[in-house]
Coordinates of C-alpha atoms in Angstrom, one line a residue:
M1 CA 0.0 0.0 0.0
P2 CA 1.5 3.4 -0.9
A3 CA 2.5 5.6 1.9
T4 CA 0.2 8.5 0.9
L5 CA -2.8 6.2 0.8
R6 CA -1.9 4.6 4.1
G7 CA -1.5 8.1 5.6
R8 CA -5.0 9.1 4.3
L9 CA -6.6 6.0 5.6
F10 CA -4.9 6.5 9.0
H11 CA -6.1 10.1 9.2
R12 CA -9.7 9.1 8.3
W13 CA -9.6 6.4 10.9
R14 CA -8.4 8.8 13.6
A15 CA -11.1 11.3 12.7
F16 CA -13.7 8.5 12.8
T17 CA -12.6 7.1 16.2
R18 CA -12.3 10.3 18.2
H19 CA -14.7 12.7 19.8
T20 CA -14.8 15.8 17.8
A21 CA -16.6 18.0 20.4
A22 CA -14.8 19.4 23.4
E23 CA -15.8 17.8 26.8
A24 CA -16.3 19.3 30.2
L25 CA -14.3 18.0 33.0
P26 CA -14.3 15.5 34.6
V27 CA -14.1 13.0 31.7
V28 CA -14.7 9.4 32.5
L29 CA -13.8 6.6 30.1
N30 CA -16.3 3.8 29.6
R31 CA -17.1 1.0 27.2
K32 CA -18.9 3.3 24.8
R33 CA -15.8 5.3 24.0
I34 CA -12.9 2.7 24.3
Y35 CA -11.6 1.2 21.1
I36 CA -9.5 -2.0 21.0
L37 CA -7.7 -3.7 18.2
P38 CA -4.9 -6.3 17.9
T39 CA -1.4 -4.9 17.7
R40 CA 1.1 -6.0 15.0
F41 CA 2.5 -8.4 17.6
G42 CA -1.0 -9.6 18.3
V43 CA -1.7 -10.2 14.6
G44 CA 1.5 -12.2 14.3
F45 CA 0.7 -14.2 17.4
A46 CA -2.8 -15.0 16.0
A47 CA -1.3 -16.2 12.8
V48 CA 1.1 -18.6 14.7
W49 CA -1.8 -19.7 17.0
I50 CA -4.0 -20.6 13.9
V51 CA -1.1 -22.6 12.4
M52 CA -0.6 -24.5 15.6
L53 CA -4.4 -25.2 15.9
V54 CA -4.6 -26.5 12.4
G55 CA -1.5 -28.7 12.9
A56 CA -2.9 -30.0 16.2
L57 CA -6.2 -30.9 14.7
N58 CA -4.6 -32.4 11.6
Y59 CA -2.4 -34.7 13.6
S60 CA -4.8 -35.2 16.5
N61 CA -2.2 -34.3 18.9
N62 CA -3.8 -33.8 22.3
A63 CA -0.8 -32.0 23.9
A64 CA -0.8 -29.5 21.0
L65 CA -4.5 -29.0 21.3
L66 CA -4.2 -28.4 25.0
T67 CA -1.4 -25.8 24.4
T68 CA -3.4 -24.0 21.7
C69 CA -6.5 -23.9 24.0
L70 CA -4.4 -22.5 26.9
L71 CA -2.9 -19.9 24.5
G72 CA -6.4 -19.0 23.3
A73 CA -7.7 -18.6 26.8
A74 CA -4.7 -16.4 27.7
T75 CA -5.5 -14.3 24.6
A76 CA -9.1 -13.8 25.6
G77 CA -8.0 -12.8 29.1
S78 CA -5.5 -10.4 27.7
L79 CA -8.3 -8.8 25.6
L80 CA -10.4 -8.2 28.7
T81 CA -7.5 -7.0 30.9
T82 CA -6.4 -4.5 28.3
F83 CA -9.9 -3.1 28.0
R84 CA -10.3 -2.9 31.8
G85 CA -7.0 -0.9 32.0
L86 CA -8.8 2.1 30.6
N87 CA -12.4 1.4 31.7
G88 CA -13.3 3.8 34.6
L89 CA -10.2 6.0 34.2
R90 CA -11.1 9.6 35.0
L91 CA -9.5 12.9 34.0
D92 CA -10.4 15.3 36.8
A93 CA -8.5 18.5 36.0
V94 CA -6.1 20.2 33.6
R95 CA -3.8 22.7 35.2
A96 CA -1.4 25.0 33.4
G97 CA 1.5 27.2 34.6
S98 CA 2.4 30.6 33.2
A99 CA 4.6 31.3 30.2
H100 CA 5.1 34.0 27.6
A101 CA 4.5 33.4 23.9
G102 CA 7.5 31.4 22.5
E103 CA 8.2 29.7 25.8
P104 CA 7.1 26.2 26.7
I105 CA 4.3 26.0 29.2
R106 CA 3.9 23.4 31.9
V107 CA 0.6 21.5 31.7
T108 CA -0.5 19.0 34.4
L109 CA -3.2 16.4 33.9
D110 CA -4.9 14.9 37.0
F111 CA -6.0 11.3 36.5
A112 CA -7.9 9.2 39.1
V113 CA -9.6 5.9 39.5
A114 CA -12.3 4.8 41.9
T115 CA -11.4 1.1 42.0
R116 CA -8.3 -1.0 41.3
A117 CA -4.9 0.3 40.2
R118 CA -4.1 0.9 36.5
E119 CA -0.7 0.0 35.1
A120 CA 1.3 0.8 32.0
L121 CA -1.0 3.6 30.7
Q122 CA 0.3 6.0 28.0
V123 CA -0.7 9.4 26.8
D124 CA 0.0 10.8 23.3
I125 CA -0.1 14.5 23.0
E126 CA 1.2 16.0 19.8
T127 CA 4.7 14.6 19.4
Q128 CA 5.1 13.4 23.1
T129 CA 4.3 10.1 24.6
L130 CA 4.1 9.8 28.4
S131 CA 3.8 6.7 30.6
F132 CA 2.1 6.6 34.0
N133 CA 0.4 4.3 36.6
V134 CA -2.6 5.2 38.8
P135 CA -2.6 3.6 42.3
D136 CA -5.5 1.7 43.7
H137 CA -8.4 4.2 44.6
G138 CA -5.9 7.0 44.0
N139 CA -4.9 9.7 41.6
R140 CA -1.8 10.6 39.5
S141 CA -0.7 14.0 38.2
L142 CA 1.1 13.9 34.9
A143 CA 3.1 16.9 33.9
F144 CA 4.6 17.8 30.5
Y145 CA 5.5 20.9 28.4
L146 CA 3.9 22.3 25.3
P147 CA 5.4 24.8 23.0
T148 CA 3.5 28.1 22.6
E149 CA 3.5 30.5 19.6
R150 CA 0.8 33.1 20.3
R151 CA -0.7 35.0 23.3
G152 CA -4.2 34.5 24.6
L153 CA -6.3 31.4 25.4
V154 CA -4.9 28.4 23.7
P155 CA -6.9 25.1 23.5
L156 CA -5.4 22.0 24.8
P157 CA -4.6 19.5 22.0
R158 CA -6.6 16.3 21.9
L159 CA -5.1 13.5 24.0
R160 CA -5.0 9.9 23.2
V161 CA -4.8 7.6 26.2
Y162 CA -4.0 4.0 25.4
S163 CA -2.6 0.7 26.9
T164 CA -1.2 -2.5 25.6
W165 CA -0.8 -4.1 29.0
P166 CA -0.4 -7.0 29.9
F167 CA 1.0 -8.9 26.9
G168 CA 1.0 -6.3 24.1
L169 CA -1.4 -8.4 22.0
F170 CA -4.1 -5.7 22.0
R171 CA -4.2 -1.9 22.1
A172 CA -7.1 -0.2 23.8
W173 CA -7.4 3.6 23.3
S174 CA -9.7 6.6 23.8
W175 CA -9.6 10.2 22.8
L176 CA -9.9 13.1 25.4
A177 CA -10.8 16.6 24.4
P178 CA -11.0 18.8 27.5
T179 CA -12.7 22.2 27.0
Q180 CA -10.3 23.9 29.5
P181 CA -7.8 26.2 27.6
F182 CA -4.6 27.6 29.0
L183 CA -3.5 31.2 29.0
V184 CA -0.3 32.3 27.3
Y185 CA 1.1 35.7 28.2
P186 CA 2.3 38.1 25.5
R187 CA 5.9 38.0 24.3
A188 CA 7.9 40.7 26.1
E189 CA 9.9 43.2 24.1
K190 CA 13.6 42.5 24.4
I191 CA 14.8 46.1 24.5
G192 CA 13.3 49.5 24.4
P193 CA 12.7 52.8 26.3
P194 CA 12.1 52.6 30.1
P195 CA 8.5 52.8 31.4
P196 CA 7.1 56.2 32.3
G197 CA 7.6 57.0 36.0
A198 CA 11.0 55.2 36.3
D199 CA 13.9 57.1 37.7
A200 CA 15.9 58.9 35.0
D201 CA 19.1 57.3 36.2
G202 CA 17.6 53.8 35.9
Q203 CA 17.6 53.1 39.6
R204 CA 14.7 50.7 40.1
R205 CA 15.0 49.6 43.7
N206 CA 13.5 50.8 47.0
A207 CA 15.6 53.6 48.4
R208 CA 16.3 53.6 52.1
H209 CA 16.9 56.6 54.3
H210 CA 18.1 56.9 57.9
H211 CA 15.7 58.1 60.6
D212 CA 14.0 56.7 63.6
G213 CA 12.7 53.3 62.7
D214 CA 12.9 49.6 63.5
D215 CA 16.0 48.3 61.9
L216 CA 19.5 49.3 63.1
A217 CA 21.5 50.8 60.3
S218 CA 24.8 52.1 61.9
L219 CA 26.4 54.0 64.7
R220 CA 27.6 57.6 64.5
A221 CA 29.2 60.2 66.7
Y222 CA 26.9 62.1 69.1
R223 CA 25.7 65.5 67.9
A224 CA 24.1 68.2 70.0
G225 CA 20.4 67.7 70.1
D226 CA 20.4 63.9 69.8
A227 CA 18.0 62.2 72.1
M228 CA 19.7 60.4 74.9
K229 CA 17.6 57.3 74.4
L230 CA 19.5 56.8 71.1
V231 CA 22.9 56.6 72.8
A232 CA 24.5 53.2 72.5
W233 CA 26.0 53.1 76.0
K234 CA 27.8 49.8 75.7
A235 CA 29.4 50.7 72.4
S236 CA 30.3 54.2 73.7
A237 CA 32.1 52.6 76.6
R238 CA 34.6 51.1 74.2
H239 CA 35.3 54.5 72.5
D240 CA 36.4 57.9 73.5
G241 CA 33.1 59.6 72.8
L242 CA 29.4 58.9 72.7
L243 CA 27.9 56.9 69.8
V244 CA 24.3 57.2 68.6
R245 CA 22.2 54.5 67.0
E246 CA 20.8 55.2 63.6
F247 CA 17.8 53.3 62.2
E248 CA 16.5 52.8 58.7
R249 CA 13.2 52.3 57.2
P250 CA 12.3 51.8 53.6
Q251 CA 10.8 54.7 51.8
A252 CA 7.4 54.5 50.1
R253 CA 7.4 52.5 47.0
Q254 CA 7.8 54.3 43.7
E255 CA 4.6 54.5 41.7
W256 CA 4.7 54.2 38.0
A257 CA 1.9 54.8 35.6
F258 CA 1.8 53.7 32.0
G259 CA -0.8 52.5 29.6
W260 CA -2.1 52.2 26.1
H261 CA -1.8 55.9 25.4
D262 CA 2.0 55.6 25.8
V263 CA 2.3 53.0 23.0
A264 CA -0.7 53.9 20.8
S265 CA 1.6 54.9 17.9
L266 CA 3.1 51.4 17.7
P267 CA 1.7 48.4 15.8
R268 CA -0.7 46.5 18.1
E269 CA 1.4 43.4 18.9
Q270 CA 4.5 45.6 19.4
A271 CA 2.6 47.9 21.7
I272 CA 1.4 44.9 23.8
S273 CA 4.9 43.5 23.9
R274 CA 6.2 46.8 25.2
L275 CA 3.6 47.1 27.9
T276 CA 4.4 43.5 28.9
R277 CA 8.1 44.4 29.3
W278 CA 7.1 47.5 31.4
V279 CA 4.9 45.3 33.7
I280 CA 7.8 42.9 34.2
E281 CA 10.2 45.7 34.9
A282 CA 7.9 47.4 37.4
H283 CA 7.3 44.1 39.2
T284 CA 11.1 43.3 39.3
A285 CA 11.8 46.8 40.7
G286 CA 9.3 46.3 43.5
A287 CA 7.4 49.5 42.5
R288 CA 3.7 50.2 42.5
W289 CA 2.3 50.6 39.0
R290 CA -0.9 51.5 37.2
L291 CA -1.7 49.9 33.8
A292 CA -4.3 51.8 31.7
L293 CA -5.9 49.7 29.0
P294 CA -8.6 50.7 26.5
Q295 CA -11.4 48.9 28.5
H296 CA -10.2 49.2 32.1
D297 CA -7.4 50.3 34.5
L298 CA -5.5 48.1 36.8
G299 CA -3.9 49.5 39.9
P300 CA -2.0 51.3 41.2
D301 CA -0.9 48.2 43.1
A302 CA 2.0 45.9 43.5
G303 CA 2.7 42.2 44.2
L304 CA 2.3 38.9 42.4
A305 CA -1.5 39.0 42.1
H306 CA -1.4 42.5 40.4
Y307 CA 1.5 41.3 38.2
H308 CA -0.5 38.3 36.9
A309 CA -3.7 40.3 36.5
C310 CA -1.9 42.8 34.3
L311 CA -0.3 40.1 32.1
R312 CA -3.6 38.3 31.9
A313 CA -5.4 41.5 30.7
L314 CA -2.7 42.1 28.1
A315 CA -2.9 38.5 26.9
L316 CA -6.7 38.8 26.4
L317 CA -6.6 42.0 24.5
P318 CA -8.4 41.5 21.1

């Protein structure tokens, strides 16, 4: 059979034997959606078994007949065991990490079973094949990385779960198509102007100044007017003069403000990439920032939650 024809037939077969509609989680595999066929090894084994059976019948060899009957029973048992390896398997959740466009994103699948353990299961997702076991009445998380190309909500590719356990004579498989997409943040601009509100000299860290506070910064010589409660008496006893304690306290965070009006002259994707870089720089600097987008404003605020909220808003821009 020509390779092109074989490829077309395989493509048609895959399209026929998979669920085309996306499914809400959890997804439970049952007998209505599990397919099973002999493997190449199984087909070869069946051919040898038929030859043995014909020979045993032709020569009326009881030992050969007994052997072929045992092999046939083992084959039937293997068929049932392979099917039961998938029957009842449940996909409970799909979890994705965070990544920018062009970076691989970590995706985790949570499988579970309500009865016996499942062994030697495999998942095909795009070009990857992953193997896993699920313990008795337990669950198993399976993590892998997917390449990303564009920002926004990206649907999870269809998954094929299959098993050839225990003897490799049969392959049982089923298709999974979870509805849950994963979010990819925009690609950040590599280099460009600093964000509005940043210091001109490029200093992007919390400044600190000395005054009455909680954290000891240093000791200095006593000056007229210093409060006596600030005198470090033990340290002064080891020197010729009085020493005074100085404390430090972080200054208020810088507050940056930038938004779509600052990048409106740029092409749309380049503008989103620049805003993404500014959000990353503001978060790295520990500053408070405000992001103004066409539909809504975010902030001023700081912290990890605000950082991810800004990147999510940029990723979902039309």
